[in-house]
Coordinates of C-alpha atoms in Angstrom, one line a residue:
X1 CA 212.5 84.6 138.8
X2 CA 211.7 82.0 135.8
X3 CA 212.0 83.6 132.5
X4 CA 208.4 83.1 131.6
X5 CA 207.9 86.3 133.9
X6 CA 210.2 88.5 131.8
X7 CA 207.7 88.8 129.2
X8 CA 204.6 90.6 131.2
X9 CA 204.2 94.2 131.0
X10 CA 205.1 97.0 132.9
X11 CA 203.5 97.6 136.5
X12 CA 200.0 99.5 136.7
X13 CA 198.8 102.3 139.5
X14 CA 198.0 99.8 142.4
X15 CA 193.9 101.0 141.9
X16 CA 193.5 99.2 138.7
X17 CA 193.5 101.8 136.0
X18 CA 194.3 100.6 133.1
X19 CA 197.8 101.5 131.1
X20 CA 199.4 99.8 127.7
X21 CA 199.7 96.4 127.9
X22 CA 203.1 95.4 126.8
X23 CA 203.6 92.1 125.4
X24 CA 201.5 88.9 126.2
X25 CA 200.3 87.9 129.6
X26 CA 198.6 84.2 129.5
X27 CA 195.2 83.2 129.8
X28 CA 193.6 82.5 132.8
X29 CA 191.5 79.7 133.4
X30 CA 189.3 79.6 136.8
X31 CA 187.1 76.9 137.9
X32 CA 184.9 77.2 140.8
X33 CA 182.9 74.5 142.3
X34 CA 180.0 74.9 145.0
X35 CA 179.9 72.9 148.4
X36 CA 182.8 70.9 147.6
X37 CA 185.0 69.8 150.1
X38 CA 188.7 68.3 149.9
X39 CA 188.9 64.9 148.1
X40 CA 189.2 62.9 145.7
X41 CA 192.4 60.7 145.3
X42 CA 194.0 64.0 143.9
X43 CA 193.9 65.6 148.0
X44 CA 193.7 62.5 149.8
X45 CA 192.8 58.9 149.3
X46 CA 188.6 58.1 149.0
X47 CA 186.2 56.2 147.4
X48 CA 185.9 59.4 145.3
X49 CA 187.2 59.3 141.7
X50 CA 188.2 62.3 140.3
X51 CA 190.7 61.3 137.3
X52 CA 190.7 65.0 135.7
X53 CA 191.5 66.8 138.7
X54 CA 194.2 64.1 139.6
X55 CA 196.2 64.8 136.2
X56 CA 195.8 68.3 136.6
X57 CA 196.8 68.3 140.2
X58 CA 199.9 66.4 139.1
X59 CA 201.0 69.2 136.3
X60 CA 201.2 71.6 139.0
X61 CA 200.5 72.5 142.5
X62 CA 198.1 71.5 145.1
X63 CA 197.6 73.3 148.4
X64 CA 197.0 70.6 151.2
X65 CA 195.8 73.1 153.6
X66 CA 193.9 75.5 152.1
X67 CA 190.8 77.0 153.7
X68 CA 188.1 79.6 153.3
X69 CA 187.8 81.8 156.4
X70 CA 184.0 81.0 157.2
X71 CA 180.7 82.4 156.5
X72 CA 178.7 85.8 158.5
X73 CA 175.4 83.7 157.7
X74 CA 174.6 80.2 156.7
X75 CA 174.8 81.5 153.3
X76 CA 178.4 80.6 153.2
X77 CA 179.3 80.9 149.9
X78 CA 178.4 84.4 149.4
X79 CA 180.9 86.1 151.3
X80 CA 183.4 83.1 150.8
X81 CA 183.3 84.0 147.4
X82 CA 183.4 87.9 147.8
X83 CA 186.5 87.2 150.3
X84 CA 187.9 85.1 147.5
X85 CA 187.2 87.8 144.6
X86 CA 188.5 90.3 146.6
X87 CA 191.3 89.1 149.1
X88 CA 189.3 90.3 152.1
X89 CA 187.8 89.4 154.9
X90 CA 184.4 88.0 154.8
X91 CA 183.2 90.2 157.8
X92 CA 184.5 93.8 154.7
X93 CA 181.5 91.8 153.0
X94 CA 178.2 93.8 153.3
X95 CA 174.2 92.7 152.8
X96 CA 172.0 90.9 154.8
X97 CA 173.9 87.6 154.4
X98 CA 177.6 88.6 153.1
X99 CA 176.7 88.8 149.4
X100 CA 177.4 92.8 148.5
X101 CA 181.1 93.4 147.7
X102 CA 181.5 97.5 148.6
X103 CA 182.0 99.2 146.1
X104 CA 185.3 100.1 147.5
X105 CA 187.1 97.2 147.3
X106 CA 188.4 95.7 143.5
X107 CA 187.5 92.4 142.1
X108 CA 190.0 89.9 140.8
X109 CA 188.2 90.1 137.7
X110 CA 187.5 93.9 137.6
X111 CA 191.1 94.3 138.1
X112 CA 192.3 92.1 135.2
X113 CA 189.7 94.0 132.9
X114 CA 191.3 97.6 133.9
X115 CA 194.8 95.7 132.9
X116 CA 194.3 94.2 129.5
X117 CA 192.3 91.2 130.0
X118 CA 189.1 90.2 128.0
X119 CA 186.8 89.1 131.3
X120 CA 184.2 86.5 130.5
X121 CA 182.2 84.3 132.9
X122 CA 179.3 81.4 133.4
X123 CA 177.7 79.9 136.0
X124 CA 176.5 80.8 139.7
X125 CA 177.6 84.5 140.6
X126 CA 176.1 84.6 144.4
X127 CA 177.1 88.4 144.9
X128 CA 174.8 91.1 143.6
X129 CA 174.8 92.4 140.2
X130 CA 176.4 95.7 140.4
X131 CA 179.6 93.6 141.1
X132 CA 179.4 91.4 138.3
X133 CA 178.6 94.3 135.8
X134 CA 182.0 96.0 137.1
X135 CA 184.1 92.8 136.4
X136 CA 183.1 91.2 132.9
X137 CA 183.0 91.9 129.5
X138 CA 181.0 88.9 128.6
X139 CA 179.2 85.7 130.1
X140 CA 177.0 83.2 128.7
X141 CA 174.3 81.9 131.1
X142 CA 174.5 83.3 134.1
X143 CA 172.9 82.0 137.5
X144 CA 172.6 85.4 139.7
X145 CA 171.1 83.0 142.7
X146 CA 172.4 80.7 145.7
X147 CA 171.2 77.8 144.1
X148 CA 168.1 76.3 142.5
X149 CA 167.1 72.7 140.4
X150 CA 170.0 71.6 138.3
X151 CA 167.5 71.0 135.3
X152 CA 164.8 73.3 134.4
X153 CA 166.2 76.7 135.8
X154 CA 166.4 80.3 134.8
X155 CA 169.2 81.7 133.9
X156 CA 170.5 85.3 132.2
X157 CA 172.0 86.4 128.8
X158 CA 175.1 88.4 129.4
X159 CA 173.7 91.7 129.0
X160 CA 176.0 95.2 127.6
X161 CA 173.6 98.0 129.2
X162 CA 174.1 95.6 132.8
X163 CA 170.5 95.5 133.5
X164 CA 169.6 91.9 135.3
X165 CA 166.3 91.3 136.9
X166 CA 164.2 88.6 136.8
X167 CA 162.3 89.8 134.0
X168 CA 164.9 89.1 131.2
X169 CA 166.1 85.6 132.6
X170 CA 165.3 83.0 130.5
X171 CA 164.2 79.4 131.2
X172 CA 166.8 76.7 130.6
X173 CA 165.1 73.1 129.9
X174 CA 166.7 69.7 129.6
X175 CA 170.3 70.1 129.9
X176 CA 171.7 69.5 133.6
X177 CA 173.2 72.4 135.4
X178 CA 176.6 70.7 135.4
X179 CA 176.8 70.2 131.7
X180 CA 175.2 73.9 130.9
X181 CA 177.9 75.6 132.1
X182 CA 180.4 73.3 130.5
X183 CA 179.0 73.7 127.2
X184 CA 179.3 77.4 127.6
X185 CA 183.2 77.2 128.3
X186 CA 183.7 75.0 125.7
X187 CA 181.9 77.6 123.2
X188 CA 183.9 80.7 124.5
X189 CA 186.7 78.6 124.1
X190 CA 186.1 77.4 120.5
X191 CA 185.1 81.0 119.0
X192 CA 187.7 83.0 121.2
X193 CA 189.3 85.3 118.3
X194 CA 190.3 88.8 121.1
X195 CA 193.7 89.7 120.5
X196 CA 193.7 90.0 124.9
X197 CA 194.7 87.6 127.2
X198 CA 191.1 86.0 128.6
X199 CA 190.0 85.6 132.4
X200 CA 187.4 82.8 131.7
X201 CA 185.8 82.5 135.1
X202 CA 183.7 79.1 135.1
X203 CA 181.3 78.8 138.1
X204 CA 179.6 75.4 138.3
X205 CA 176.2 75.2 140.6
X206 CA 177.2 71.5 142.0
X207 CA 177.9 69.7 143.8
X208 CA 175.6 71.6 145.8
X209 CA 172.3 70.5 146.2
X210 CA 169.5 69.5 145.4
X211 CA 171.6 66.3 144.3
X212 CA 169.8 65.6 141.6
X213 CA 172.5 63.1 139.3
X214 CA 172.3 63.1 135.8
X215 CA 171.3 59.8 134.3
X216 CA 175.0 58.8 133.7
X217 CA 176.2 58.8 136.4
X218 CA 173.1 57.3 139.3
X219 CA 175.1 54.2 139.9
X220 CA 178.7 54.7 139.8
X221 CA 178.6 54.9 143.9
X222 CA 176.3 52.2 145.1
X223 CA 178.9 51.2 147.4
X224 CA 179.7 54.7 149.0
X225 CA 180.9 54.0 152.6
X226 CA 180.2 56.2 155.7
X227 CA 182.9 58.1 157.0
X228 CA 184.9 57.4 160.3
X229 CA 183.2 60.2 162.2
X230 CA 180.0 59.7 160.9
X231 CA 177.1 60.1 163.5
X232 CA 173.2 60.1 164.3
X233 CA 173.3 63.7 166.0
X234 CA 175.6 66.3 166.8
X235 CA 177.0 66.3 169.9
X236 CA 175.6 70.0 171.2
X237 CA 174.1 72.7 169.7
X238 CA 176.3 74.0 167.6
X239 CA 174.0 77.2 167.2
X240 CA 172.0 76.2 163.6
X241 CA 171.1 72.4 164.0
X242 CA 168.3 72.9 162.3
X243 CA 169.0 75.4 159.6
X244 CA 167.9 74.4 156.0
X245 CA 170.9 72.4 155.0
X246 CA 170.6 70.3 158.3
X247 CA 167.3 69.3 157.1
X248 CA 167.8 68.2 154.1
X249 CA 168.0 64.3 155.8
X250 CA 166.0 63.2 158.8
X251 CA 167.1 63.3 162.4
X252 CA 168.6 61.2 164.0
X253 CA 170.6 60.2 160.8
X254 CA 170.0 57.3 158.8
X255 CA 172.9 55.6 158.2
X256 CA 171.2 54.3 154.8
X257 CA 170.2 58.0 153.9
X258 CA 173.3 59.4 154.6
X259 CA 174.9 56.7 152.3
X260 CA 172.6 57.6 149.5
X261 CA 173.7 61.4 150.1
X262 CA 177.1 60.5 149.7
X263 CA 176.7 58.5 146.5
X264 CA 174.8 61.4 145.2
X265 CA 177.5 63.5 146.2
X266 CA 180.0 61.8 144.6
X267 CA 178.2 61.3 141.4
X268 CA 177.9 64.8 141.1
X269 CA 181.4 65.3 141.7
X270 CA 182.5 63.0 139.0
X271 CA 180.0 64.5 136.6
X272 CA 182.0 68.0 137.2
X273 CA 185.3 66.2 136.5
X274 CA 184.5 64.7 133.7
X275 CA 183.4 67.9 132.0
X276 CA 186.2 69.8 133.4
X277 CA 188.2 67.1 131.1
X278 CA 186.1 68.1 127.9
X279 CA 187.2 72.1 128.6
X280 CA 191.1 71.3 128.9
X281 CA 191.0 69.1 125.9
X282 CA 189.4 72.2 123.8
X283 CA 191.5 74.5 125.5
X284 CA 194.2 72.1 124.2
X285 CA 192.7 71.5 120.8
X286 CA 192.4 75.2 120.1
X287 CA 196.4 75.5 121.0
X288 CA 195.9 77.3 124.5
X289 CA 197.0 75.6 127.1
X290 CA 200.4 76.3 127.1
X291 CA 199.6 79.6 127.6
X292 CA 196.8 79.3 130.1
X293 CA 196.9 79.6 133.7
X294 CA 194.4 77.0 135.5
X295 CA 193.0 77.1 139.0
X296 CA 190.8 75.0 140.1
X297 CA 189.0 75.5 143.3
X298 CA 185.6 75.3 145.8
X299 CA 183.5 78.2 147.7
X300 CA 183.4 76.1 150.5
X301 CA 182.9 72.1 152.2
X302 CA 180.0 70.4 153.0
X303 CA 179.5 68.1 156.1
X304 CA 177.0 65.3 153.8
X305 CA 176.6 63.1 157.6
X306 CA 180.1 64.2 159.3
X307 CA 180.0 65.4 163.0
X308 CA 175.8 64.1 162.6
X309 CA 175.6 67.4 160.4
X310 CA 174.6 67.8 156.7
X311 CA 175.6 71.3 155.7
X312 CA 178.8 73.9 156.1
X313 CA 177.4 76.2 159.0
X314 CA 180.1 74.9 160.8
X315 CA 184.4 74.9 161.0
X316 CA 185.3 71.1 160.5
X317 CA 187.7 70.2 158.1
X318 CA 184.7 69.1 156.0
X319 CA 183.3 72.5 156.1
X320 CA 186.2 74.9 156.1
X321 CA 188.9 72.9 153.9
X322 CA 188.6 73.2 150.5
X323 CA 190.8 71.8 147.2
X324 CA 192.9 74.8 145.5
X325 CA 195.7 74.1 142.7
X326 CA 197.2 75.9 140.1
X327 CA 199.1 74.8 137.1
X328 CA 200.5 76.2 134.0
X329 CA 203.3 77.9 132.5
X330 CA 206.0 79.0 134.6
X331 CA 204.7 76.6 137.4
X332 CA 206.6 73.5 138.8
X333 CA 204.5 70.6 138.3
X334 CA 203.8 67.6 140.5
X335 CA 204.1 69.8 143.5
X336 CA 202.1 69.8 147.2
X337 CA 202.1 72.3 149.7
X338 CA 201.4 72.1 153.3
X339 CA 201.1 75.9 153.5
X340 CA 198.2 77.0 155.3
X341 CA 196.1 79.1 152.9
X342 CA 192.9 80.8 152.5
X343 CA 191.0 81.4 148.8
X344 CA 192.0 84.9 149.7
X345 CA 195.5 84.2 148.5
X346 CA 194.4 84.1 145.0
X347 CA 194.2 87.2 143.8
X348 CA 197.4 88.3 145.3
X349 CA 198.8 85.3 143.2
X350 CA 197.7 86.2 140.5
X351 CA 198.8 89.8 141.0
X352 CA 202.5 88.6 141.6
X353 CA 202.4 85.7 139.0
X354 CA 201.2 88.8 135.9
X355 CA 203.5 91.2 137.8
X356 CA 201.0 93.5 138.7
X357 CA 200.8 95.3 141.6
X358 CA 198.3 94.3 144.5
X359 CA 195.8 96.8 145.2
X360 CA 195.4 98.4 148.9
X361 CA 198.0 95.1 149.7
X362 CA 198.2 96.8 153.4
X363 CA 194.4 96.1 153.7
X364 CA 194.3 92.7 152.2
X365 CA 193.8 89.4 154.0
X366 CA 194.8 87.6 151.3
X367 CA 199.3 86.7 150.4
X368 CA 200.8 85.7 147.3
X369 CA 201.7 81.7 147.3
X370 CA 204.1 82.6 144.3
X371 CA 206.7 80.8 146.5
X372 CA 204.8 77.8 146.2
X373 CA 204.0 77.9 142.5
X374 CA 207.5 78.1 141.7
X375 CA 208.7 75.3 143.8
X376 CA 210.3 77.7 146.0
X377 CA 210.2 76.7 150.1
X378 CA 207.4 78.1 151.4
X379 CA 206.4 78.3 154.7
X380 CA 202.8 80.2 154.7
X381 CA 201.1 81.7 157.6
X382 CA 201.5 80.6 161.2
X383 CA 198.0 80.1 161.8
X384 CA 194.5 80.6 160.5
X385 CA 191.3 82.3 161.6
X386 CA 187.7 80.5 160.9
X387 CA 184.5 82.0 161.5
X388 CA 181.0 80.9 161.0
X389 CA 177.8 82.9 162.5
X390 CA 178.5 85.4 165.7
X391 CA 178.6 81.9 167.0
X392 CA 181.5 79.7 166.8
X393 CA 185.6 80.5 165.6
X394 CA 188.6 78.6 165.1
X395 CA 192.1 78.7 164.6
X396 CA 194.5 76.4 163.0
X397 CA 198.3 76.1 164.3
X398 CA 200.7 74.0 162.9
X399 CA 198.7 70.3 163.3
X400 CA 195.9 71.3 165.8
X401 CA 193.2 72.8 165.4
X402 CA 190.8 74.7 168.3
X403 CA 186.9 75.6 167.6
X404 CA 185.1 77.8 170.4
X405 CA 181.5 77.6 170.5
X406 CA 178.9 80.5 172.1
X407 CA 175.3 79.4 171.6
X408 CA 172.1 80.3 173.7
X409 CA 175.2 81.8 176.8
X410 CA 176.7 77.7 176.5
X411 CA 180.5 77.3 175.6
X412 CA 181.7 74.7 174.2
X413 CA 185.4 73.8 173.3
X414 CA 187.3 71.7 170.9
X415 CA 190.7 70.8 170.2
X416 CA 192.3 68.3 167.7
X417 CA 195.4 67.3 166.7
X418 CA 194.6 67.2 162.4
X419 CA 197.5 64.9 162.0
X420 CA 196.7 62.5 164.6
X421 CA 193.1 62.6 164.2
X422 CA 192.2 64.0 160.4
X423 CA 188.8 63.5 160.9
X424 CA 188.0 65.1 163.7
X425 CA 187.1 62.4 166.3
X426 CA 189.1 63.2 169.7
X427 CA 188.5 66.4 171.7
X428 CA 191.8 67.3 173.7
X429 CA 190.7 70.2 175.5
X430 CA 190.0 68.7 178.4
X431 CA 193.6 67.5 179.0
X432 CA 195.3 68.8 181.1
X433 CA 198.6 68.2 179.3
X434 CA 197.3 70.4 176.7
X435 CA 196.2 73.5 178.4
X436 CA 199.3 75.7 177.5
X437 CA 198.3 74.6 173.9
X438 CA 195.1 76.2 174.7
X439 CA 196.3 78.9 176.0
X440 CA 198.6 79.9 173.3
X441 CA 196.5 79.3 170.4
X442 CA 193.3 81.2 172.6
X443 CA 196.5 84.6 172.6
X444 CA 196.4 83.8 168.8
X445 CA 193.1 84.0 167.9
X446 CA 193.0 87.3 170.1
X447 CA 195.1 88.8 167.2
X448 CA 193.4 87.5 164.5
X449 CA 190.3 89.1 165.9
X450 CA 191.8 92.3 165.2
X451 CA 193.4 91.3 162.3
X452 CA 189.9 89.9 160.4
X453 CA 187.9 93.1 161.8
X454 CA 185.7 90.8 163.6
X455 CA 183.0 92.4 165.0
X456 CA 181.8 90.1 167.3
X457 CA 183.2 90.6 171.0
X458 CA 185.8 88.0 172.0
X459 CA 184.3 85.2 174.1
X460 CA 186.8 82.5 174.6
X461 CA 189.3 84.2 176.9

């Protein structure tokens, strides 16, 4: 165990109640983004620039592999993020599209709070309010929506009697969405005086759309290329071709229109980077990082003209793979990890990094990569479950990866081989050669069905 370690406090009951704090347990640090998918020249080479994210990459550990498990509705991100804040499965998420966390289950930051932890947040909080009022002691413009214009938008004062509507929002003018919530980390950052150990939780609104690019960055991608597995349509009905998100460019796509997506996209992206640079140099400033714990991460992909689609109602790569690093003290830097892993994993990490114990473990989807972070060999999970809709499901193993479609009583089956054929180009499953690969990944995701409480009946047998 590194000696960092030796410094946290005693153990707590494993439900969260809160007992003396002894000694000093770091800061933590968490940035979310929205609809970004893994890239950047920190995850893999691209016409994408993201300098920040490379340097901080580089100081600690990045997760190759990591994945959300999928989305109950086309509103991914709401249960992504409740399986995330909770270490569960998106199908323990309740509401009419994922975005209640029961009252049963503890939030990552709920659970820091009951352990000595000053809780503070800004930015998008797509699960209702009753959730957020259990989990922070303090916020600063607050988006409690899916999305919405990245200028001109409403947003709340953090409020101590925990009573949002949309009667005591307030109208935000003239400052882009990316830079609001920036601003407001920087602030909390600045003025922080709490004698406790902070969990600043800062959830940026982009690069999800509408991509509307602040003025500095419109032309830093006029030569954005389209990818390998670009096309004009999907190949079959995937079950939501037309949902919102697919509209959002005409069909069949325009290989000009798509381009112009993707330079948005990117712009947007590099906006968030940038301003992620201006909160580690306060952090720095104010003498905190070397006591701050950072992780960086995204709710979920996007598609932006991949497979012919435009949004994340889908299990691609583009969709389901997402960036995830850590880095900070007691952390072995300049570290990659082919692990498979889910955003679920975080808040068992984070239990095991602070030494506290992980509450209901037994139920929990979500495993500690503490391993990882420590530059320990580790080997992850054997496979991974993906879900989207009562529609399609996946399941990664080892380097292929299998996608079962049921839409309108049509299957449809995929299989590819992520290390041949990283973007996603080459169906297999019609080879004969790999039908015991089939087969055996098919038995897997029989057990993961169990294993995710999936309620949908099994229909790739």
């Amino acid at each position: 165990m590194i000696a960092f370690f030796l410094l946290l406090g005693a153990p707590v009951h494993a439900q969260g109640k809160p007992v003396k704090r002894i000694g000093k347990r770091p800061n933590i640090l968490f940035i979310l983004t929205d609809d970004q998918r893994r890239g950047g020249t920190f995850l893999a080479p691209d016409l994408l620039k993201t300098p920040v994210l490379d340097s901080l990459a580089h100081s600690g550990v990045q997760f190759l592999n990591s994945y959300i498990m999928g989305g109950t509705s086309g509103a991914v991100c709401a249960p992504s993020r409740g399986s995330m804040l909770t270490g569960h499965s998106v199908f323990e998420m309740g509401g009419s599209y994922g975005q209640q966390i029961p009252d049963s289950l503890i939030l990552l930051p709920q659970y820091l709070k009951n352990n000595g932890y000053y809780t503070w947040m800004t930015g998008k909080w797509h699960n209702e309010y009753a959730s957020f009022v259990r989990s922070f002691d303090g916020g600063a413009s607050l988006f409690f929506n899916g999305m919405g214009p990245q200028y001109d938008f409403r947003v709340h004062d953090f409020r101590e009697d925990g009573i949002y509507s949309p009667q005591n929002s307030r109208l935000v003018k003239g400052i882009h969405a990316t830079d609001l919530f920036a601003d407001e980390a920087i602030r909390f950052l600045e003025q922080y005086q709490d004698e406790r150990p902070f969990f600043a939780y800062v959830a940026f609104k982009t690069p999800h759309d509408p991509r509307t690019v602040a003025p500095a960055y419109q032309q830093l991608y006029r030569d954005a290329r389209l990818p390998p597995n670009f096309l004009k349509e999907h190949p079959f009905d995937n079950g939501d071709l037309r949902i919102r998100d697919e509209q959002l460019a005409a069909l069949p796509r325009n290989p000009a229109e798509i381009q112009q997506h993707i330079a948005d996209y990117y712009a947007m992206i590099t906006h968030i980077d940038q301003r992620i640079g201006d909160i580690l140099n306060t952090l720095k400033e104010r003498g905190l990082q070397s006591n701050t714990l950072i992780i960086f991460a995204a709710d979920n992909g996007l598609a932006v003209g991949q497979h012919g689609l435009m949004g994340k109602q889908n299990l691609y790569e583009h969709s389901v793979g997402v960036p995830l690093l850590f880095s900070g003290p007691g952390i072995k830097p300049g570290q990659t990890s082919r692990a498979l892993t889910y955003l679920t994993d975080i808040f068992p990490t984070l239990c095991a990094y602070l030494h506290l114990p992980v509450p209901g473990a037994q139920q929990m989807l979500g495993q500690s990569l503490l391993p990882a972070l420590q530059g320990i060999a580790y080997k992850g999970r054997e496979s991974e479950y993906y879900i989207y809709a009562n529609y399609q499901r996946g399941l990664r193993m080892g380097s292929y990866k299998l996608i079962e479609y049921l839409v309108k009583g049509q299957r449809h089956t995929q299989l590819f081989n992520l290390d041949a054929d990283p973007w996603e180009r080459w169906n297999l499953a019609g080879e004969k050669r790999m039908q015991k690969q089939l087969q055996v990944m098919r038995a897997a995701m029989k057990r993961w069905h169990g294993k995710a409480k999936d309620p949908m009946p099994v229909f790739y047998e």
